[in-house]
Amino acid sequence: MSTTQFGKKGWTPDRITTLKGKTFVITGTTSGTGFEAAKILLKKEAKVVMLNRNPTKAADTLATLKQELGNAIPVTNIQMDLASLASVRKAAEEVLKTLPQIDALMCNAAIAQVPKQTFTEDGFESHLGVNHYGNFLLQALLYPRIEESNGRIVTVGSMGYNLGIKTIQFDDMNWDKNYSPNGVYSQSKLAQIMCVYELQDRLKAAGKTGVKSYACHPGASSTSLIKTSGSLMTRFIWQIMKLTPMVQSAEKGAYPELMCATEPDLDQTAFYGPTGKNYWTGPVGECKLEPHAKDKPVMKRLWELSENETGVTWNL
Ligand SMILES: NC(=O)c1ccc[n+]([C@@H]2O[C@H](COP(=O)([O-])OP(=O)(O)OC[C@H]3O[C@@H](n4cnc5c(N)ncnc54)[C@H](OP(=O)(O)O)[C@@H]3O)[C@@H](O)[C@H]2O)c1
């Protein structure tokens, strides 16, 4: 069993005393790690604003949380579809209008393993569009409020960053020539992680020390990820794996993002998640990050491309 800077058990929410007075914005809370993270934040007395694409599921989530934790919990939902830049802009506007403070933006929502190449409303391949460009735009638009709050941006990546081609396919960003569900999911998660470290470099260059940006992953967690978008075969394999100790609970999968959103004095340059075998399960702490995730020329080019494609300029 590995040990972490937080001891043998690794980081757990027991380390949080109270989050009273703090506000967290989190994407994708209708299931999986996002739901569990929102629940723990609320239990610790935080205010939570959820950003979800499906209004019916969001209403059900609100009802479930209120049933479990009481009607008075400070939780709301704003509709946002990461597959639409217009929707992200509208949601960000609403967040900025209604929230005077953001202590952490937790970019948790994603899709995975979409069997056939599909496109977002803006013409991006769906994994790249939802997981990378959507979250990139959201972060840039909320950055001014996060800066005013000396807050954090937490990006939920995946060990998938270390699969596939291990770089960004700039000459074919929509994967027209070699589409593969796994390859393009890995690419989108690598893109998300690279932008965490590129943001750190840009904040440093601008002399801004207030905002912190973290990358983490949930290991292998029993969530709806594959069920929502994967092929029949991938879903079948995943259903079997979920019954084995190779896969942990969704609640444990939420710990890395909660740690990055709340733990004081956490090193931003690291990559966090479960530290057991293959980094799939185990105590939460620092995981080794392979150098291709910090390939500077690629990070810089990806950032510039992402600003261009989403039509946003970070106000750093
Ligand atoms: N589970 C794992 O083993 C695993 C491994 C590595 C990384 N991850 C990462 O963990 C994070 C959480 O995923 P999960 O495993 O908890 O999966 P999940 O149960 O499927 O939850 C994903 C959430 O994202 C939302 N979402 C999907 N597309 C969206 C869109 N276009 N706009 C807004 N929200 C959208 C989903 O909403 P709907 O209910 O509307 O679909 C859902 O609330 C993801 O970033 C994923 O890549 C998970």
mmCIF file of C-alpha atoms and ligand atoms in Angstrom:
data_model
loop_
_atom_site.group_PDB
_atom_site.id
_atom_site.type_symbol
_atom_site.label_atom_id
_atom_site.label_comp_id
_atom_site.label_asym_id
_atom_site.label_seq_id
_atom_site.Cartn_x
_atom_site.Cartn_y
_atom_site.Cartn_z
ATOM 1 C CA MET A 1 0.000 0.000 0.000
ATOM 2 C CA SER A 2 1.402 3.388 -0.928
ATOM 3 C CA THR A 3 1.629 6.222 1.545
ATOM 4 C CA THR A 4 1.036 9.882 0.809
ATOM 5 C CA GLN A 5 1.860 13.261 2.324
ATOM 6 C CA PHE A 6 -1.421 12.816 4.200
ATOM 7 C CA GLY A 7 -0.390 9.499 5.740
ATOM 8 C CA LYS A 8 -1.439 5.930 4.981
ATOM 9 C CA LYS A 9 -5.118 6.740 4.511
ATOM 10 C CA GLY A 10 -4.295 9.570 2.145
ATOM 11 C CA TRP A 11 -6.404 12.722 1.888
ATOM 12 C CA THR A 12 -9.986 12.350 3.068
ATOM 13 C CA PRO A 13 -12.718 14.947 3.694
ATOM 14 C CA ASP A 14 -12.088 14.514 7.443
ATOM 15 C CA ARG A 15 -9.366 17.099 6.902
ATOM 16 C CA ILE A 16 -12.022 19.739 6.200
ATOM 17 C CA THR A 17 -13.391 21.308 9.369
ATOM 18 C CA THR A 18 -15.951 23.706 7.927
ATOM 19 C CA LEU A 19 -16.479 25.492 4.620
ATOM 20 C CA LYS A 20 -18.961 27.974 6.049
ATOM 21 C CA GLY A 21 -18.799 31.247 4.104
ATOM 22 C CA LYS A 22 -17.195 29.624 1.054
ATOM 23 C CA THR A 23 -18.725 29.243 -2.398
ATOM 24 C CA PHE A 24 -17.978 26.446 -4.861
ATOM 25 C CA VAL A 25 -19.062 26.261 -8.485
ATOM 26 C CA ILE A 26 -19.020 22.727 -9.852
ATOM 27 C CA THR A 27 -19.866 21.262 -13.264
ATOM 28 C CA GLY A 28 -21.620 17.937 -13.818
ATOM 29 C CA THR A 29 -23.253 17.010 -10.516
ATOM 30 C CA THR A 30 -26.142 14.866 -11.737
ATOM 31 C CA SER A 31 -24.134 11.690 -11.091
ATOM 32 C CA GLY A 32 -20.733 10.254 -10.243
ATOM 33 C CA THR A 33 -17.917 12.170 -8.622
ATOM 34 C CA GLY A 34 -19.600 15.541 -9.170
ATOM 35 C CA PHE A 35 -22.680 14.506 -7.211
ATOM 36 C CA GLU A 36 -20.562 13.109 -4.375
ATOM 37 C CA ALA A 37 -18.309 16.183 -4.302
ATOM 38 C CA ALA A 38 -21.323 18.529 -4.141
ATOM 39 C CA LYS A 39 -22.824 16.479 -1.305
ATOM 40 C CA ILE A 40 -19.622 16.575 0.759
ATOM 41 C CA LEU A 41 -19.191 20.328 0.186
ATOM 42 C CA LEU A 42 -22.754 20.898 1.404
ATOM 43 C CA LYS A 43 -22.229 18.649 4.426
ATOM 44 C CA LYS A 44 -19.254 20.859 5.282
ATOM 45 C CA GLU A 45 -21.565 23.924 5.134
ATOM 46 C CA ALA A 46 -20.352 25.397 1.843
ATOM 47 C CA LYS A 47 -22.575 27.180 -0.655
ATOM 48 C CA VAL A 48 -22.696 25.192 -3.912
ATOM 49 C CA VAL A 49 -23.684 26.315 -7.388
ATOM 50 C CA MET A 50 -24.038 23.401 -9.785
ATOM 51 C CA LEU A 51 -23.744 23.789 -13.560
ATOM 52 C CA ASN A 52 -25.609 21.025 -15.383
ATOM 53 C CA ARG A 53 -26.842 20.476 -18.925
ATOM 54 C CA ASN A 54 -30.058 18.567 -18.236
ATOM 55 C CA PRO A 55 -32.708 20.574 -16.309
ATOM 56 C CA THR A 56 -34.743 17.493 -15.326
ATOM 57 C CA LYS A 57 -31.703 15.665 -13.955
ATOM 58 C CA ALA A 58 -30.580 18.865 -12.218
ATOM 59 C CA ALA A 59 -33.984 19.203 -10.524
ATOM 60 C CA ASP A 60 -33.806 15.557 -9.413
ATOM 61 C CA THR A 61 -30.297 16.161 -8.044
ATOM 62 C CA LEU A 62 -31.464 19.210 -6.086
ATOM 63 C CA ALA A 63 -34.378 17.177 -4.692
ATOM 64 C CA THR A 64 -32.117 14.266 -3.692
ATOM 65 C CA LEU A 65 -29.607 16.542 -1.976
ATOM 66 C CA LYS A 66 -32.378 18.360 -0.098
ATOM 67 C CA GLN A 67 -33.974 15.099 0.925
ATOM 68 C CA GLU A 68 -30.658 13.828 2.288
ATOM 69 C CA LEU A 69 -29.306 17.035 3.824
ATOM 70 C CA GLY A 70 -32.373 19.170 4.526
ATOM 71 C CA ASN A 71 -34.339 21.804 2.634
ATOM 72 C CA ALA A 72 -32.258 24.702 3.904
ATOM 73 C CA ILE A 73 -28.973 23.683 2.227
ATOM 74 C CA PRO A 74 -27.543 26.532 0.097
ATOM 75 C CA VAL A 75 -27.495 24.843 -3.305
ATOM 76 C CA THR A 76 -28.705 26.047 -6.696
ATOM 77 C CA ASN A 77 -28.384 24.996 -10.311
ATOM 78 C CA ILE A 78 -27.621 27.001 -13.425
ATOM 79 C CA GLN A 79 -28.243 25.340 -16.771
ATOM 80 C CA MET A 80 -25.091 24.930 -18.869
ATOM 81 C CA ASP A 81 -24.229 22.632 -21.748
ATOM 82 C CA LEU A 82 -20.478 22.381 -22.282
ATOM 83 C CA ALA A 83 -21.189 21.264 -25.850
ATOM 84 C CA SER A 84 -22.315 24.807 -26.665
ATOM 85 C CA LEU A 85 -20.047 27.845 -26.303
ATOM 86 C CA ALA A 86 -23.162 30.055 -26.267
ATOM 87 C CA SER A 87 -24.572 28.058 -23.364
ATOM 88 C CA VAL A 88 -21.277 28.312 -21.459
ATOM 89 C CA ARG A 89 -21.253 32.090 -22.020
ATOM 90 C CA LYS A 90 -24.851 32.410 -20.820
ATOM 91 C CA ALA A 91 -24.196 30.326 -17.703
ATOM 92 C CA ALA A 92 -21.001 32.240 -16.888
ATOM 93 C CA GLU A 93 -22.915 35.517 -17.199
ATOM 94 C CA GLU A 94 -25.502 34.214 -14.741
ATOM 95 C CA VAL A 95 -22.793 33.064 -12.323
ATOM 96 C CA LEU A 96 -21.052 36.443 -12.469
ATOM 97 C CA LYS A 97 -24.364 38.250 -11.935
ATOM 98 C CA THR A 98 -25.349 36.191 -8.915
ATOM 99 C CA LEU A 99 -22.122 35.207 -7.137
ATOM 100 C CA PRO A 100 -19.956 37.850 -5.459
ATOM 101 C CA GLN A 101 -17.374 35.205 -4.574
ATOM 102 C CA ILE A 102 -16.012 31.962 -6.051
ATOM 103 C CA ASP A 103 -13.613 30.105 -3.768
ATOM 104 C CA ALA A 104 -13.210 27.281 -6.260
ATOM 105 C CA LEU A 105 -14.437 26.426 -9.722
ATOM 106 C CA MET A 106 -14.407 22.643 -10.049
ATOM 107 C CA CYS A 107 -14.406 21.513 -13.685
ATOM 108 C CA ASN A 108 -15.657 17.996 -13.173
ATOM 109 C CA ALA A 109 -18.094 17.339 -16.052
ATOM 110 C CA ALA A 110 -17.004 15.297 -19.046
ATOM 111 C CA ILE A 111 -18.013 12.715 -21.603
ATOM 112 C CA ALA A 112 -16.024 9.624 -22.569
ATOM 113 C CA GLN A 113 -15.775 6.857 -25.132
ATOM 114 C CA VAL A 114 -18.278 8.202 -27.659
ATOM 115 C CA PRO A 115 -18.286 5.322 -30.200
ATOM 116 C CA LYS A 116 -18.581 7.382 -33.405
ATOM 117 C CA GLN A 117 -17.169 10.795 -34.252
ATOM 118 C CA THR A 118 -19.750 13.438 -33.329
ATOM 119 C CA PHE A 119 -19.560 17.216 -33.129
ATOM 120 C CA THR A 120 -20.619 19.921 -30.726
ATOM 121 C CA GLU A 121 -22.815 22.768 -31.900
ATOM 122 C CA ASP A 122 -19.656 24.790 -32.635
ATOM 123 C CA GLY A 123 -18.189 22.052 -34.817
ATOM 124 C CA PHE A 124 -15.643 20.590 -32.398
ATOM 125 C CA GLU A 125 -15.178 16.828 -32.046
ATOM 126 C CA SER A 126 -17.383 16.077 -29.028
ATOM 127 C CA HIS A 127 -14.724 15.015 -26.464
ATOM 128 C CA LEU A 128 -12.506 17.973 -27.326
ATOM 129 C CA GLY A 129 -15.494 20.321 -27.424
ATOM 130 C CA VAL A 130 -17.106 19.282 -24.133
ATOM 131 C CA ASN A 131 -14.126 18.260 -22.026
ATOM 132 C CA HIS A 132 -11.559 20.774 -23.196
ATOM 133 C CA TYR A 133 -12.959 23.796 -25.054
ATOM 134 C CA GLY A 134 -16.135 24.081 -22.945
ATOM 135 C CA ASN A 135 -14.253 23.976 -19.654
ATOM 136 C CA PHE A 136 -11.498 26.257 -21.006
ATOM 137 C CA LEU A 137 -14.050 28.941 -21.907
ATOM 138 C CA LEU A 138 -15.864 28.602 -18.585
ATOM 139 C CA GLN A 139 -12.619 29.027 -16.654
ATOM 140 C CA ALA A 140 -11.606 32.100 -18.651
ATOM 141 C CA LEU A 141 -15.004 33.776 -18.189
ATOM 142 C CA LEU A 142 -15.149 33.120 -14.436
ATOM 143 C CA TYR A 143 -11.472 33.932 -13.884
ATOM 144 C CA PRO A 144 -12.044 37.609 -12.907
ATOM 145 C CA ARG A 145 -14.387 36.611 -10.036
ATOM 146 C CA ILE A 146 -12.050 33.787 -8.978
ATOM 147 C CA GLU A 147 -9.191 36.284 -8.941
ATOM 148 C CA GLU A 148 -11.171 38.739 -6.796
ATOM 149 C CA SER A 149 -11.832 35.856 -4.397
ATOM 150 C CA ASN A 150 -8.220 34.567 -4.338
ATOM 151 C CA GLY A 151 -9.841 31.323 -5.411
ATOM 152 C CA ARG A 152 -8.893 28.136 -7.181
ATOM 153 C CA ILE A 153 -9.554 26.425 -10.471
ATOM 154 C CA VAL A 154 -9.673 22.645 -10.241
ATOM 155 C CA THR A 155 -9.567 20.533 -13.371
ATOM 156 C CA VAL A 156 -10.583 16.894 -13.227
ATOM 157 C CA GLY A 157 -8.376 15.023 -15.674
ATOM 158 C CA SER A 158 -7.817 11.310 -16.100
ATOM 159 C CA MET A 159 -4.974 8.820 -16.193
ATOM 160 C CA GLY A 160 -6.104 8.583 -19.809
ATOM 161 C CA TYR A 161 -3.766 11.554 -20.412
ATOM 162 C CA ASN A 162 -1.030 8.920 -20.425
ATOM 163 C CA LEU A 163 -2.668 6.729 -23.079
ATOM 164 C CA GLY A 164 -3.121 7.404 -26.768
ATOM 165 C CA ILE A 165 -0.744 9.587 -28.747
ATOM 166 C CA LYS A 166 0.510 11.573 -25.699
ATOM 167 C CA THR A 167 0.522 14.879 -27.520
ATOM 168 C CA ILE A 168 -1.957 17.177 -29.246
ATOM 169 C CA GLN A 169 -2.866 16.341 -32.825
ATOM 170 C CA PHE A 170 -2.744 19.918 -34.080
ATOM 171 C CA ASP A 171 -3.021 18.976 -37.766
ATOM 172 C CA ASP A 172 -6.344 17.170 -37.213
ATOM 173 C CA MET A 173 -8.010 18.419 -34.033
ATOM 174 C CA ASN A 174 -11.330 16.779 -34.952
ATOM 175 C CA TRP A 175 -9.725 13.383 -35.538
ATOM 176 C CA ASP A 176 -11.218 13.083 -39.024
ATOM 177 C CA LYS A 177 -8.474 10.658 -40.121
ATOM 178 C CA ASN A 178 -8.033 8.389 -37.099
ATOM 179 C CA TYR A 179 -11.068 8.703 -34.826
ATOM 180 C CA SER A 180 -11.009 6.309 -31.887
ATOM 181 C CA PRO A 181 -13.134 6.746 -28.748
ATOM 182 C CA ASN A 182 -10.258 6.020 -26.410
ATOM 183 C CA GLY A 183 -7.678 8.003 -28.370
ATOM 184 C CA VAL A 184 -9.735 11.165 -28.507
ATOM 185 C CA TYR A 185 -10.905 10.911 -24.860
ATOM 186 C CA SER A 186 -7.247 10.622 -23.821
ATOM 187 C CA GLN A 187 -6.420 13.603 -26.008
ATOM 188 C CA SER A 188 -9.145 15.732 -24.421
ATOM 189 C CA LYS A 189 -7.966 14.860 -20.904
ATOM 190 C CA LEU A 190 -4.341 15.611 -21.819
ATOM 191 C CA ALA A 191 -5.482 18.965 -23.245
ATOM 192 C CA GLN A 192 -7.319 19.791 -20.008
ATOM 193 C CA ILE A 193 -4.305 18.930 -17.860
ATOM 194 C CA MET A 194 -1.846 20.820 -20.074
ATOM 195 C CA CYS A 195 -3.901 23.977 -19.722
ATOM 196 C CA VAL A 196 -3.738 23.730 -15.913
ATOM 197 C CA TYR A 197 0.049 23.951 -16.014
ATOM 198 C CA GLU A 198 0.059 26.546 -18.801
ATOM 199 C CA LEU A 199 -2.286 28.699 -16.695
ATOM 200 C CA GLN A 200 0.145 28.406 -13.775
ATOM 201 C CA ASP A 201 2.975 29.633 -16.017
ATOM 202 C CA ARG A 202 0.863 32.514 -17.287
ATOM 203 C CA LEU A 203 -0.236 33.542 -13.798
ATOM 204 C CA LYS A 204 3.383 33.500 -12.674
ATOM 205 C CA ALA A 205 4.509 35.567 -15.668
ATOM 206 C CA ALA A 206 1.768 38.105 -14.907
ATOM 207 C CA GLY A 207 2.890 38.299 -11.272
ATOM 208 C CA LYS A 208 -0.466 36.972 -10.041
ATOM 209 C CA THR A 209 -0.186 34.838 -6.965
ATOM 210 C CA GLY A 210 -3.772 34.891 -5.674
ATOM 211 C CA VAL A 211 -5.339 32.282 -7.962
ATOM 212 C CA LYS A 212 -4.296 28.634 -7.789
ATOM 213 C CA SER A 213 -4.861 26.071 -10.512
ATOM 214 C CA TYR A 214 -4.837 22.315 -9.838
ATOM 215 C CA ALA A 215 -5.005 19.105 -11.869
ATOM 216 C CA CYS A 216 -6.296 15.838 -10.474
ATOM 217 C CA HIS A 217 -7.978 12.578 -11.512
ATOM 218 C CA PRO A 218 -10.486 10.236 -9.803
ATOM 219 C CA GLY A 219 -8.746 6.932 -10.598
ATOM 220 C CA ALA A 220 -11.206 4.227 -11.646
ATOM 221 C CA SER A 221 -14.512 5.083 -10.005
ATOM 222 C CA SER A 222 -17.951 3.578 -10.216
ATOM 223 C CA THR A 223 -19.867 6.380 -11.962
ATOM 224 C CA SER A 224 -22.130 6.841 -14.983
ATOM 225 C CA LEU A 225 -19.303 7.970 -17.290
ATOM 226 C CA ILE A 226 -19.215 5.007 -19.656
ATOM 227 C CA LYS A 227 -22.931 4.295 -19.257
ATOM 228 C CA THR A 228 -23.804 7.743 -20.601
ATOM 229 C CA SER A 229 -21.737 7.807 -23.766
ATOM 230 C CA GLY A 230 -19.800 4.531 -24.288
ATOM 231 C CA SER A 231 -20.503 1.738 -26.783
ATOM 232 C CA LEU A 232 -22.383 -1.404 -25.736
ATOM 233 C CA MET A 233 -19.144 -3.412 -25.495
ATOM 234 C CA THR A 234 -17.303 -0.739 -23.439
ATOM 235 C CA ARG A 235 -20.303 -0.504 -21.122
ATOM 236 C CA PHE A 236 -20.386 -4.280 -20.699
ATOM 237 C CA ILE A 237 -16.656 -4.494 -19.847
ATOM 238 C CA TRP A 238 -16.945 -1.548 -17.447
ATOM 239 C CA GLN A 239 -19.981 -3.093 -15.709
ATOM 240 C CA ILE A 240 -17.915 -6.201 -14.966
ATOM 241 C CA MET A 241 -14.887 -4.206 -13.832
ATOM 242 C CA LYS A 242 -17.077 -2.226 -11.438
ATOM 243 C CA LEU A 243 -17.750 -5.435 -9.530
ATOM 244 C CA THR A 244 -14.048 -5.931 -8.839
ATOM 245 C CA PRO A 245 -11.728 -4.204 -6.327
ATOM 246 C CA MET A 246 -10.022 -2.535 -9.309
ATOM 247 C CA VAL A 247 -12.780 0.099 -9.202
ATOM 248 C CA GLN A 248 -13.582 2.297 -6.202
ATOM 249 C CA SER A 249 -16.726 4.154 -5.158
ATOM 250 C CA ALA A 250 -17.766 7.429 -6.774
ATOM 251 C CA GLU A 251 -17.428 9.037 -3.356
ATOM 252 C CA LYS A 252 -13.743 8.115 -3.150
ATOM 253 C CA GLY A 253 -13.370 9.336 -6.730
ATOM 254 C CA ALA A 254 -14.529 12.749 -5.528
ATOM 255 C CA TYR A 255 -11.755 13.099 -2.947
ATOM 256 C CA PRO A 256 -8.988 14.355 -5.269
ATOM 257 C CA GLU A 257 -11.085 17.243 -6.616
ATOM 258 C CA LEU A 258 -12.293 18.094 -3.101
ATOM 259 C CA MET A 259 -8.717 18.090 -1.877
ATOM 260 C CA CYS A 260 -7.616 20.401 -4.681
ATOM 261 C CA ALA A 261 -10.527 22.738 -3.959
ATOM 262 C CA THR A 262 -9.990 22.975 -0.208
ATOM 263 C CA GLU A 263 -6.639 21.747 1.140
ATOM 264 C CA PRO A 264 -4.368 24.631 2.187
ATOM 265 C CA ASP A 265 -0.766 24.808 0.947
ATOM 266 C CA LEU A 266 -1.108 22.225 -1.791
ATOM 267 C CA ASP A 267 1.663 22.222 -4.398
ATOM 268 C CA GLN A 268 0.106 23.370 -7.693
ATOM 269 C CA THR A 269 2.755 21.809 -9.877
ATOM 270 C CA ALA A 270 1.786 18.255 -8.868
ATOM 271 C CA PHE A 271 -0.929 15.915 -10.177
ATOM 272 C CA TYR A 272 -3.288 14.378 -7.609
ATOM 273 C CA GLY A 273 -5.353 11.228 -7.383
ATOM 274 C CA PRO A 274 -5.479 7.759 -5.850
ATOM 275 C CA THR A 275 -1.942 6.464 -5.414
ATOM 276 C CA GLY A 276 -2.505 2.671 -5.429
ATOM 277 C CA LYS A 277 -1.843 0.232 -8.294
ATOM 278 C CA ASN A 278 -2.016 1.949 -11.695
ATOM 279 C CA TYR A 279 -3.358 4.972 -9.781
ATOM 280 C CA TRP A 280 -6.844 3.435 -10.079
ATOM 281 C CA THR A 281 -7.682 3.184 -6.375
ATOM 282 C CA GLY A 282 -5.964 3.771 -3.042
ATOM 283 C CA PRO A 283 -5.087 6.644 -0.730
ATOM 284 C CA VAL A 284 -5.312 10.067 -2.327
ATOM 285 C CA GLY A 285 -2.099 12.001 -2.750
ATOM 286 C CA GLU A 286 0.425 12.981 -5.391
ATOM 287 C CA CYS A 287 0.747 10.848 -8.541
ATOM 288 C CA LYS A 288 3.699 10.860 -10.908
ATOM 289 C CA LEU A 289 3.015 13.024 -13.943
ATOM 290 C CA GLU A 290 4.713 11.989 -17.170
ATOM 291 C CA PRO A 291 6.739 14.754 -18.859
ATOM 292 C CA HIS A 292 4.613 14.908 -22.029
ATOM 293 C CA ALA A 293 1.868 16.600 -19.935
ATOM 294 C CA LYS A 294 4.186 19.554 -19.433
ATOM 295 C CA ASP A 295 5.617 19.771 -22.960
ATOM 296 C CA LYS A 296 5.951 23.554 -23.034
ATOM 297 C CA PRO A 297 5.779 24.266 -26.798
ATOM 298 C CA VAL A 298 2.668 22.061 -27.033
ATOM 299 C CA MET A 299 1.053 23.677 -23.956
ATOM 300 C CA LYS A 300 1.640 27.155 -25.332
ATOM 301 C CA ARG A 301 0.342 26.309 -28.788
ATOM 302 C CA LEU A 302 -2.719 24.569 -27.334
ATOM 303 C CA TRP A 303 -3.529 27.571 -25.143
ATOM 304 C CA GLU A 304 -3.308 29.976 -28.097
ATOM 305 C CA LEU A 305 -5.423 27.666 -30.246
ATOM 306 C CA SER A 306 -7.996 27.292 -27.474
ATOM 307 C CA GLU A 307 -8.321 31.058 -27.022
ATOM 308 C CA ASN A 308 -8.761 31.367 -30.753
ATOM 309 C CA GLU A 309 -11.304 28.569 -31.123
ATOM 310 C CA THR A 310 -13.434 29.657 -28.168
ATOM 311 C CA GLY A 311 -13.107 33.375 -28.925
ATOM 312 C CA VAL A 312 -11.947 34.233 -25.426
ATOM 313 C CA THR A 313 -8.884 36.060 -24.151
ATOM 314 C CA TRP A 314 -7.909 35.368 -20.552
ATOM 315 C CA ASN A 315 -7.665 38.640 -18.671
ATOM 316 C CA LEU A 316 -4.396 37.854 -16.870
HETATM 317 N N1 LIG B 1 -15.222 7.347 -13.478
HETATM 318 C C1 LIG B 1 -13.948 7.146 -13.749
HETATM 319 O O1 LIG B 1 -13.408 6.052 -13.548
HETATM 320 C C2 LIG B 1 -13.136 8.252 -14.322
HETATM 321 C C3 LIG B 1 -11.796 7.990 -14.686
HETATM 322 C C4 LIG B 1 -11.010 9.032 -15.140
HETATM 323 C C5 LIG B 1 -11.531 10.308 -15.201
HETATM 324 N N2 LIG B 1 -12.836 10.557 -14.855
HETATM 325 C C6 LIG B 1 -13.312 11.943 -14.919
HETATM 326 O O2 LIG B 1 -14.132 12.222 -13.784
HETATM 327 C C7 LIG B 1 -15.011 13.299 -14.101
HETATM 328 C C8 LIG B 1 -16.404 12.979 -13.609
HETATM 329 O O3 LIG B 1 -16.945 11.928 -14.359
HETATM 330 P P1 LIG B 1 -17.776 10.721 -13.704
HETATM 331 O O4 LIG B 1 -16.912 9.534 -13.795
HETATM 332 O O5 LIG B 1 -18.332 11.138 -12.406
HETATM 333 O O6 LIG B 1 -18.919 10.545 -14.820
HETATM 334 P P2 LIG B 1 -20.493 10.767 -14.804
HETATM 335 O O7 LIG B 1 -21.116 10.022 -13.669
HETATM 336 O O8 LIG B 1 -20.942 10.423 -16.183
HETATM 337 O O9 LIG B 1 -20.662 12.319 -14.563
HETATM 338 C C9 LIG B 1 -20.359 13.248 -15.580
HETATM 339 C C10 LIG B 1 -21.135 14.516 -15.358
HETATM 340 O O10 LIG B 1 -20.810 15.398 -16.437
HETATM 341 C C11 LIG B 1 -22.004 15.888 -16.999
HETATM 342 N N3 LIG B 1 -21.876 16.279 -18.398
HETATM 343 C C12 LIG B 1 -21.614 15.474 -19.467
HETATM 344 N N4 LIG B 1 -21.644 16.193 -20.596
HETATM 345 C C13 LIG B 1 -21.941 17.470 -20.254
HETATM 346 C C14 LIG B 1 -22.142 18.659 -20.978
HETATM 347 N N5 LIG B 1 -22.080 18.699 -22.313
HETATM 348 N N6 LIG B 1 -22.413 19.805 -20.297
HETATM 349 C C15 LIG B 1 -22.517 19.792 -18.941
HETATM 350 N N7 LIG B 1 -22.372 18.676 -18.202
HETATM 351 C C16 LIG B 1 -22.087 17.532 -18.849
HETATM 352 C C17 LIG B 1 -22.991 14.747 -16.823
HETATM 353 O O11 LIG B 1 -24.302 15.234 -16.998
HETATM 354 P P3 LIG B 1 -25.532 14.316 -17.573
HETATM 355 O O12 LIG B 1 -26.129 13.647 -16.376
HETATM 356 O O13 LIG B 1 -26.437 15.301 -18.189
HETATM 357 O O14 LIG B 1 -24.952 13.328 -18.539
HETATM 358 C C18 LIG B 1 -22.657 14.310 -15.408
HETATM 359 O O15 LIG B 1 -23.277 15.162 -14.480
HETATM 360 C C19 LIG B 1 -14.893 13.492 -15.616
HETATM 361 O O16 LIG B 1 -14.074 14.625 -15.846
HETATM 362 C C20 LIG B 1 -14.209 12.243 -16.101
HETATM 363 O O17 LIG B 1 -13.458 12.440 -17.277
HETATM 364 C C21 LIG B 1 -13.651 9.544 -14.429
#
